[in-house]
């Protein structure tokens, strides 16, 4: 029998999960739940239906894993513990500083219901976190570096959109090539975030808006831009639609370290991602981990987990025999 997947929240990630489920032969989309009017939400899978979120609990026996696709700021802190009372759940919670708190909330709910709650799955947190862990375990004496981009930061784009006179904005985070090269060469540089990344902003301004003022406001915005070298371009609405509609992202996790006794040897571990679509890739990671949540719960396990707790073989549809024969 297929693993029956439910999606709660149908934005970029919700759509991405729907695409990923289609690529996994052992899964099927059972239902999509939304807080909006279901008649206004149009999904692609012909065999599944959209329901209002209030219908979800009634369908708990028809869904093996509910994937929570709401936003990290306000949706997931509430939704993940709430739905872990009834379902195995997976989310992509990415507010790094609040992960311990979120873990505790989901753990309490999932232990009580006997379900699995798998949180903070994606690429950062997610695949980047795993690669930081592997590299640290292997090279205890070393230095970690994470570079992001080139990619769209939704948070920074939103911050620019809130400036008076701005109609639309897209912000790209770009790694500084010189800093990347120094790290890859094992030079172990000490780098501030501002030395690792630059920011490029494309802005559609209101007609007659004071562009100089907007540019200054962007470049001096505390926490978001003031510590970075930032370039601002004013473009037309048509250009924004034609050239900046996608959500690409990616980055590099690098650890450099040394081994040896009398003679030292240097090593560089690097994991990189170049993603045309941040949400579609994130969703593909989530769906692989949904399989693990399902399997763990079938084994009788419950409580909260992160990517650190999941053995790799639980992620794949391939059998342990196939894995040993072809992938080891
Ligand atoms: P979206 O803004 O596209 O969607 C969030 C929610 O908004 C949806 O679930 C949807 O819920 C609601 N929504 C309301 N109105 C609309 C509308 N008109 N169209 C679409 N959705 C609407 O966010 P994303 O899907 O891009 O991202 C979700 C979260 O994923 C982010 O907050 C981020 O924290 C996390 N993320 C994590 C990553 C990682 O690596 N761990 C990487 C990328 C993202 P409803 O259907 O109930 O209305």
Short mmCIF file of C-alpha atoms and ligand atoms in Angstrom, two decimals:
data_model
loop_
_atom_site.label_atom_id
_atom_site.label_comp_id
_atom_site.label_asym_id
_atom_site.label_seq_id
_atom_site.Cartn_x
_atom_site.Cartn_y
_atom_site.Cartn_z
CA UNK A 1 0.00 0.00 0.00
CA UNK A 2 1.23 3.52 -0.80
CA UNK A 3 2.20 6.00 1.87
CA UNK A 4 -0.74 8.41 1.99
CA UNK A 5 0.49 12.02 2.13
CA UNK A 6 -1.52 15.05 3.25
CA UNK A 7 -0.41 18.64 2.60
CA UNK A 8 -1.39 21.40 5.01
CA UNK A 9 -0.92 24.87 3.48
CA UNK A 10 -0.71 25.31 -0.25
CA UNK A 11 1.91 27.95 -1.07
CA UNK A 12 5.29 27.45 -2.79
CA UNK A 13 6.22 24.52 -0.57
CA UNK A 14 2.76 22.94 -0.79
CA UNK A 15 3.01 22.91 -4.59
CA UNK A 16 6.58 21.58 -4.36
CA UNK A 17 5.47 18.69 -2.14
CA UNK A 18 2.76 17.84 -4.65
CA UNK A 19 5.41 17.66 -7.43
CA UNK A 20 7.74 15.53 -5.29
CA UNK A 21 5.03 13.03 -4.30
CA UNK A 22 4.40 12.43 -8.02
CA UNK A 23 8.05 11.33 -8.42
CA UNK A 24 7.90 8.77 -5.61
CA UNK A 25 6.15 5.52 -6.65
CA UNK A 26 5.50 4.39 -3.07
CA UNK A 27 3.48 7.54 -2.23
CA UNK A 28 0.16 9.09 -3.13
CA UNK A 29 -1.37 12.47 -2.38
CA UNK A 30 -4.46 11.87 -0.23
CA UNK A 31 -5.60 15.45 0.48
CA UNK A 32 -4.62 19.12 0.61
CA UNK A 33 -5.84 21.29 3.51
CA UNK A 34 -5.98 25.07 3.45
CA UNK A 35 -7.12 27.88 5.69
CA UNK A 36 -8.55 29.66 2.64
CA UNK A 37 -11.76 28.79 0.84
CA UNK A 38 -10.95 25.37 -0.73
CA UNK A 39 -12.79 26.43 -3.92
CA UNK A 40 -10.07 29.11 -4.42
CA UNK A 41 -7.17 26.65 -4.17
CA UNK A 42 -6.40 24.73 -7.35
CA UNK A 43 -4.12 21.69 -7.14
CA UNK A 44 -2.61 19.65 -9.97
CA UNK A 45 -3.32 16.07 -8.82
CA UNK A 46 -6.62 14.88 -10.27
CA UNK A 47 -7.09 12.08 -7.74
CA UNK A 48 -6.88 14.33 -4.65
CA UNK A 49 -9.16 17.01 -3.25
CA UNK A 50 -8.74 20.29 -1.36
CA UNK A 51 -10.44 20.55 2.04
CA UNK A 52 -10.70 23.28 4.63
CA UNK A 53 -8.18 22.79 7.44
CA UNK A 54 -11.06 22.26 9.89
CA UNK A 55 -11.78 18.93 8.10
CA UNK A 56 -8.27 17.56 8.67
CA UNK A 57 -8.69 15.84 12.03
CA UNK A 58 -11.72 13.92 10.77
CA UNK A 59 -9.47 12.41 8.09
CA UNK A 60 -6.68 11.31 10.41
CA UNK A 61 -7.09 7.62 9.56
CA UNK A 62 -6.84 8.33 5.83
CA UNK A 63 -3.43 10.02 6.01
CA UNK A 64 -0.11 8.43 7.01
CA UNK A 65 2.01 11.60 7.06
CA UNK A 66 0.81 15.21 7.10
CA UNK A 67 3.36 17.62 5.62
CA UNK A 68 3.09 21.11 7.08
CA UNK A 69 3.86 23.75 4.45
CA UNK A 70 3.03 26.93 6.35
CA UNK A 71 5.47 29.75 7.13
CA UNK A 72 8.06 29.49 9.90
CA UNK A 73 7.32 32.89 11.43
CA UNK A 74 3.80 32.31 12.72
CA UNK A 75 2.21 29.19 11.14
CA UNK A 76 4.51 26.30 12.10
CA UNK A 77 5.10 27.12 15.82
CA UNK A 78 1.34 26.66 16.22
CA UNK A 79 0.44 24.13 13.52
CA UNK A 80 3.16 21.50 14.01
CA UNK A 81 2.45 20.77 17.72
CA UNK A 82 -1.29 21.05 17.06
CA UNK A 83 -1.36 18.48 14.26
CA UNK A 84 1.22 16.18 15.91
CA UNK A 85 -1.65 15.35 18.26
CA UNK A 86 -3.32 13.45 15.40
CA UNK A 87 -0.80 12.77 12.60
CA UNK A 88 2.79 11.91 11.86
CA UNK A 89 4.01 15.34 10.75
CA UNK A 90 6.99 16.81 8.90
CA UNK A 91 7.81 20.55 8.73
CA UNK A 92 10.57 22.82 7.39
CA UNK A 93 10.79 25.19 10.39
CA UNK A 94 13.79 27.40 9.65
CA UNK A 95 14.01 29.94 12.48
CA UNK A 96 17.32 28.45 13.70
CA UNK A 97 17.37 30.17 17.09
CA UNK A 98 13.94 28.84 18.00
CA UNK A 99 14.45 25.19 16.98
CA UNK A 100 15.03 23.90 20.57
CA UNK A 101 11.77 25.50 21.73
CA UNK A 102 9.86 24.16 18.71
CA UNK A 103 11.37 20.69 19.26
CA UNK A 104 10.11 20.64 22.87
CA UNK A 105 6.56 21.64 21.85
CA UNK A 106 6.35 19.03 19.07
CA UNK A 107 8.00 16.35 21.22
CA UNK A 108 5.40 16.75 23.98
CA UNK A 109 2.49 16.51 21.53
CA UNK A 110 3.93 13.59 19.52
CA UNK A 111 4.87 11.53 22.57
CA UNK A 112 1.32 11.89 23.85
CA UNK A 113 -0.27 10.83 20.55
CA UNK A 114 2.27 8.11 19.76
CA UNK A 115 3.17 9.83 16.46
CA UNK A 116 6.43 11.06 14.88
CA UNK A 117 7.09 14.80 14.46
CA UNK A 118 10.02 15.44 12.15
CA UNK A 119 11.00 19.13 12.19
CA UNK A 120 13.29 21.56 10.37
CA UNK A 121 13.67 19.43 7.24
CA UNK A 122 14.87 21.10 4.02
CA UNK A 123 18.32 22.34 3.01
CA UNK A 124 19.13 24.91 5.72
CA UNK A 125 18.18 23.64 8.19
CA UNK A 126 18.31 20.18 6.69
CA UNK A 127 20.93 18.93 4.23
CA UNK A 128 23.36 21.72 5.20
CA UNK A 129 22.97 20.81 8.89
CA UNK A 130 23.69 17.14 8.16
CA UNK A 131 26.79 18.02 6.20
CA UNK A 132 28.03 20.32 8.97
CA UNK A 133 27.56 17.44 11.42
CA UNK A 134 29.36 14.84 9.25
CA UNK A 135 32.27 17.19 8.60
CA UNK A 136 32.63 18.08 12.29
CA UNK A 137 32.57 14.46 13.38
CA UNK A 138 35.21 13.51 10.83
CA UNK A 139 37.51 16.52 11.31
CA UNK A 140 37.26 17.53 14.99
CA UNK A 141 40.08 20.05 14.50
CA UNK A 142 38.89 22.44 11.86
CA UNK A 143 36.81 25.43 10.84
CA UNK A 144 33.26 25.61 9.46
CA UNK A 145 32.07 27.91 6.73
CA UNK A 146 28.57 28.31 5.28
CA UNK A 147 28.01 30.52 2.24
CA UNK A 148 24.54 31.17 0.83
CA UNK A 149 23.57 31.99 -2.76
CA UNK A 150 23.37 33.00 -5.33
CA UNK A 151 19.71 33.10 -4.45
CA UNK A 152 16.59 35.00 -3.58
CA UNK A 153 16.09 35.80 0.10
CA UNK A 154 12.36 36.14 0.67
CA UNK A 155 12.89 37.87 4.04
CA UNK A 156 15.14 40.56 2.55
CA UNK A 157 12.83 41.02 -0.46
CA UNK A 158 9.88 41.51 1.91
CA UNK A 159 11.85 44.03 3.98
CA UNK A 160 12.53 46.18 0.89
CA UNK A 161 8.87 45.93 -0.20
CA UNK A 162 7.88 47.61 3.06
CA UNK A 163 9.82 50.80 2.17
CA UNK A 164 7.63 53.75 1.11
CA UNK A 165 7.57 54.17 -2.67
CA UNK A 166 8.51 50.53 -3.43
CA UNK A 167 6.01 48.52 -5.48
CA UNK A 168 7.99 45.28 -5.73
CA UNK A 169 11.49 44.02 -4.87
CA UNK A 170 13.72 40.99 -5.24
CA UNK A 171 16.91 40.55 -3.19
CA UNK A 172 19.73 38.20 -4.19
CA UNK A 173 22.35 37.03 -1.70
CA UNK A 174 25.67 36.43 -3.49
CA UNK A 175 28.76 34.70 -2.05
CA UNK A 176 32.02 36.65 -2.39
CA UNK A 177 34.21 34.66 -4.79
CA UNK A 178 37.50 35.83 -3.17
CA UNK A 179 36.36 34.62 0.27
CA UNK A 180 35.20 31.27 -1.15
CA UNK A 181 38.55 30.75 -2.88
CA UNK A 182 40.50 31.54 0.30
CA UNK A 183 38.42 29.00 2.23
CA UNK A 184 38.80 26.34 -0.46
CA UNK A 185 42.56 26.91 -0.47
CA UNK A 186 42.66 26.04 3.22
CA UNK A 187 43.77 29.54 4.24
CA UNK A 188 41.34 29.48 7.21
CA UNK A 189 40.38 33.15 6.95
CA UNK A 190 38.34 34.82 9.69
CA UNK A 191 35.37 36.30 7.86
CA UNK A 192 32.44 38.44 8.96
CA UNK A 193 29.07 37.75 7.23
CA UNK A 194 29.59 41.00 5.33
CA UNK A 195 32.90 39.72 3.97
CA UNK A 196 31.32 36.45 2.86
CA UNK A 197 28.30 37.84 1.02
CA UNK A 198 27.14 40.81 -1.04
CA UNK A 199 23.52 41.77 -1.69
CA UNK A 200 21.91 42.81 -4.96
CA UNK A 201 18.44 44.35 -4.95
CA UNK A 202 16.06 44.87 -7.89
CA UNK A 203 13.35 47.42 -7.18
CA UNK A 204 10.19 48.52 -8.97
CA UNK A 205 9.47 52.03 -7.65
CA UNK A 206 6.24 54.04 -7.73
CA UNK A 207 6.16 56.68 -10.44
CA UNK A 208 7.74 59.87 -9.13
CA UNK A 209 9.22 58.15 -6.07
CA UNK A 210 12.51 59.49 -4.67
CA UNK A 211 14.90 56.76 -5.86
CA UNK A 212 17.91 58.18 -4.05
CA UNK A 213 16.00 58.06 -0.76
CA UNK A 214 14.84 54.48 -1.39
CA UNK A 215 18.39 53.36 -2.21
CA UNK A 216 19.75 55.00 0.94
CA UNK A 217 17.02 53.45 3.06
CA UNK A 218 17.84 49.99 1.70
CA UNK A 219 21.60 50.28 2.15
CA UNK A 220 21.34 51.52 5.73
CA UNK A 221 18.63 49.12 6.91
CA UNK A 222 19.88 47.64 10.22
CA UNK A 223 20.43 43.83 10.37
CA UNK A 224 19.34 43.35 6.76
CA UNK A 225 21.74 45.48 4.68
CA UNK A 226 23.90 47.84 6.74
CA UNK A 227 26.76 45.36 7.17
CA UNK A 228 26.88 44.31 3.51
CA UNK A 229 28.06 45.74 0.23
CA UNK A 230 24.70 46.29 -1.46
CA UNK A 231 23.89 47.20 -5.07
CA UNK A 232 20.45 48.56 -5.95
CA UNK A 233 18.92 48.51 -9.47
CA UNK A 234 15.64 50.16 -10.41
CA UNK A 235 13.74 48.19 -13.05
CA UNK A 236 10.28 48.16 -14.66
CA UNK A 237 7.41 45.93 -13.57
CA UNK A 238 7.72 44.01 -16.89
CA UNK A 239 11.42 43.35 -16.28
CA UNK A 240 10.66 42.10 -12.78
CA UNK A 241 8.12 39.63 -14.16
CA UNK A 242 10.31 38.48 -17.04
CA UNK A 243 13.68 38.20 -15.30
CA UNK A 244 13.07 37.73 -11.57
CA UNK A 245 10.02 35.50 -11.20
CA UNK A 246 11.93 32.37 -10.10
CA UNK A 247 13.11 31.40 -6.62
CA UNK A 248 16.65 30.09 -7.18
CA UNK A 249 18.97 29.49 -4.24
CA UNK A 250 21.84 27.37 -3.02
CA UNK A 251 25.15 27.65 -1.26
CA UNK A 252 28.18 25.90 0.16
CA UNK A 253 28.97 24.15 3.42
CA UNK A 254 32.72 23.82 3.81
CA UNK A 255 34.89 22.49 6.62
CA UNK A 256 38.65 22.65 6.51
CA UNK A 257 40.68 20.64 8.99
CA UNK A 258 43.96 18.96 9.74
CA UNK A 259 45.02 15.42 10.66
CA UNK A 260 48.37 13.78 11.41
CA UNK A 261 51.02 13.62 14.17
CA UNK A 262 54.45 14.97 13.32
CA UNK A 263 53.50 15.85 9.77
CA UNK A 264 50.14 17.54 9.33
CA UNK A 265 47.82 17.06 6.35
CA UNK A 266 45.03 19.43 5.33
CA UNK A 267 41.56 18.42 4.16
CA UNK A 268 38.66 20.30 2.64
CA UNK A 269 35.11 18.92 2.76
CA UNK A 270 32.61 20.72 0.57
CA UNK A 271 28.89 20.23 -0.04
CA UNK A 272 27.24 22.53 -2.53
CA UNK A 273 23.72 23.14 -3.84
CA UNK A 274 22.68 25.08 -6.94
CA UNK A 275 18.91 25.17 -6.97
CA UNK A 276 16.68 26.52 -9.74
CA UNK A 277 13.75 26.35 -7.35
CA UNK A 278 14.31 26.63 -3.62
CA UNK A 279 10.76 25.46 -2.71
CA UNK A 280 10.74 22.48 -5.10
CA UNK A 281 14.09 21.26 -3.79
CA UNK A 282 13.12 21.82 -0.14
CA UNK A 283 9.92 19.87 -0.76
CA UNK A 284 11.85 16.99 -2.34
CA UNK A 285 13.93 16.71 0.84
CA UNK A 286 10.78 16.86 2.97
CA UNK A 287 9.08 14.07 1.02
CA UNK A 288 12.07 11.73 1.42
CA UNK A 289 11.96 12.40 5.17
CA UNK A 290 8.18 11.81 5.21
CA UNK A 291 8.99 8.22 4.21
CA UNK A 292 11.29 7.97 7.23
CA UNK A 293 8.61 9.40 9.55
CA UNK A 294 6.16 6.79 8.29
CA UNK A 295 8.62 3.92 8.76
CA UNK A 296 9.73 5.01 12.24
CA UNK A 297 6.14 5.24 13.39
CA UNK A 298 5.34 1.79 11.94
CA UNK A 299 8.20 0.49 14.10
CA UNK A 300 6.37 1.90 17.11
CA UNK A 301 8.52 5.00 17.64
CA UNK A 302 7.09 8.36 18.66
CA UNK A 303 8.22 11.87 19.61
CA UNK A 304 10.08 14.66 17.85
CA UNK A 305 13.08 14.08 15.56
CA UNK A 306 15.37 16.22 13.38
CA UNK A 307 17.45 15.18 10.36
CA UNK A 308 20.25 14.26 12.80
CA UNK A 309 18.19 11.38 14.18
CA UNK A 310 17.27 9.67 10.91
CA UNK A 311 19.44 6.87 9.51
CA UNK A 312 19.95 7.38 5.74
CA UNK A 313 18.43 4.03 4.72
CA UNK A 314 15.04 5.20 6.03
CA UNK A 315 14.90 7.90 3.35
CA UNK A 316 14.92 5.81 0.23
CA UNK A 317 12.40 3.55 -1.46
CA UNK A 318 15.29 1.16 -2.27
CA UNK A 319 15.62 -1.95 -0.09
CA UNK A 320 18.65 -2.46 2.18
CA UNK A 321 19.78 -5.30 -0.16
CA UNK A 322 19.61 -3.03 -3.21
CA UNK A 323 21.47 -0.30 -1.35
CA UNK A 324 24.29 -2.65 -0.34
CA UNK A 325 24.56 -4.03 -3.87
CA UNK A 326 24.46 -0.79 -5.85
CA UNK A 327 25.21 2.16 -3.62
CA UNK A 328 27.76 1.14 -1.04
P1 LIG B 1 4.36 30.72 1.11
O1 LIG B 1 4.22 32.13 1.57
O2 LIG B 1 4.31 30.44 -0.37
O3 LIG B 1 3.19 29.83 1.80
C1 LIG B 1 2.94 29.85 3.17
C2 LIG B 1 1.44 29.69 3.41
O4 LIG B 1 0.76 30.84 2.99
C3 LIG B 1 0.79 28.57 2.62
O5 LIG B 1 0.95 27.34 3.25
C4 LIG B 1 -0.67 29.03 2.54
O6 LIG B 1 -1.44 28.41 3.57
C5 LIG B 1 -0.61 30.53 2.84
N1 LIG B 1 -1.21 31.37 1.79
C6 LIG B 1 -2.09 32.35 2.04
N2 LIG B 1 -2.48 32.94 0.90
C7 LIG B 1 -1.82 32.35 -0.09
C8 LIG B 1 -1.82 32.53 -1.51
N3 LIG B 1 -2.58 33.42 -2.11
N4 LIG B 1 -1.00 31.73 -2.25
C9 LIG B 1 -0.21 30.82 -1.65
N5 LIG B 1 -0.20 30.59 -0.31
C10 LIG B 1 -1.00 31.36 0.47
O7 LIG B 1 5.68 30.17 1.78
P2 LIG B 1 6.67 29.03 1.20
O8 LIG B 1 5.85 27.85 0.84
O9 LIG B 1 7.55 29.63 0.17
O10 LIG B 1 7.58 28.71 2.46
C11 LIG B 1 7.07 28.16 3.67
C12 LIG B 1 8.16 28.09 4.70
O11 LIG B 1 9.12 27.14 4.33
C13 LIG B 1 8.96 29.37 4.89
O12 LIG B 1 8.39 30.14 5.92
C14 LIG B 1 10.33 28.91 5.28
O13 LIG B 1 10.50 29.09 6.65
C15 LIG B 1 10.32 27.41 5.01
N6 LIG B 1 11.48 27.02 4.19
C16 LIG B 1 12.43 26.21 4.76
C17 LIG B 1 13.55 25.84 4.06
C18 LIG B 1 14.57 24.93 4.67
O14 LIG B 1 15.60 24.70 4.04
N7 LIG B 1 14.36 24.38 5.85
C19 LIG B 1 13.78 26.33 2.68
C20 LIG B 1 12.69 27.11 2.14
C21 LIG B 1 11.59 27.46 2.89
P3 LIG B 1 -3.01 28.17 3.36
O15 LIG B 1 -3.16 27.27 2.16
O16 LIG B 1 -3.45 27.53 4.63
O17 LIG B 1 -3.62 29.51 3.13
#
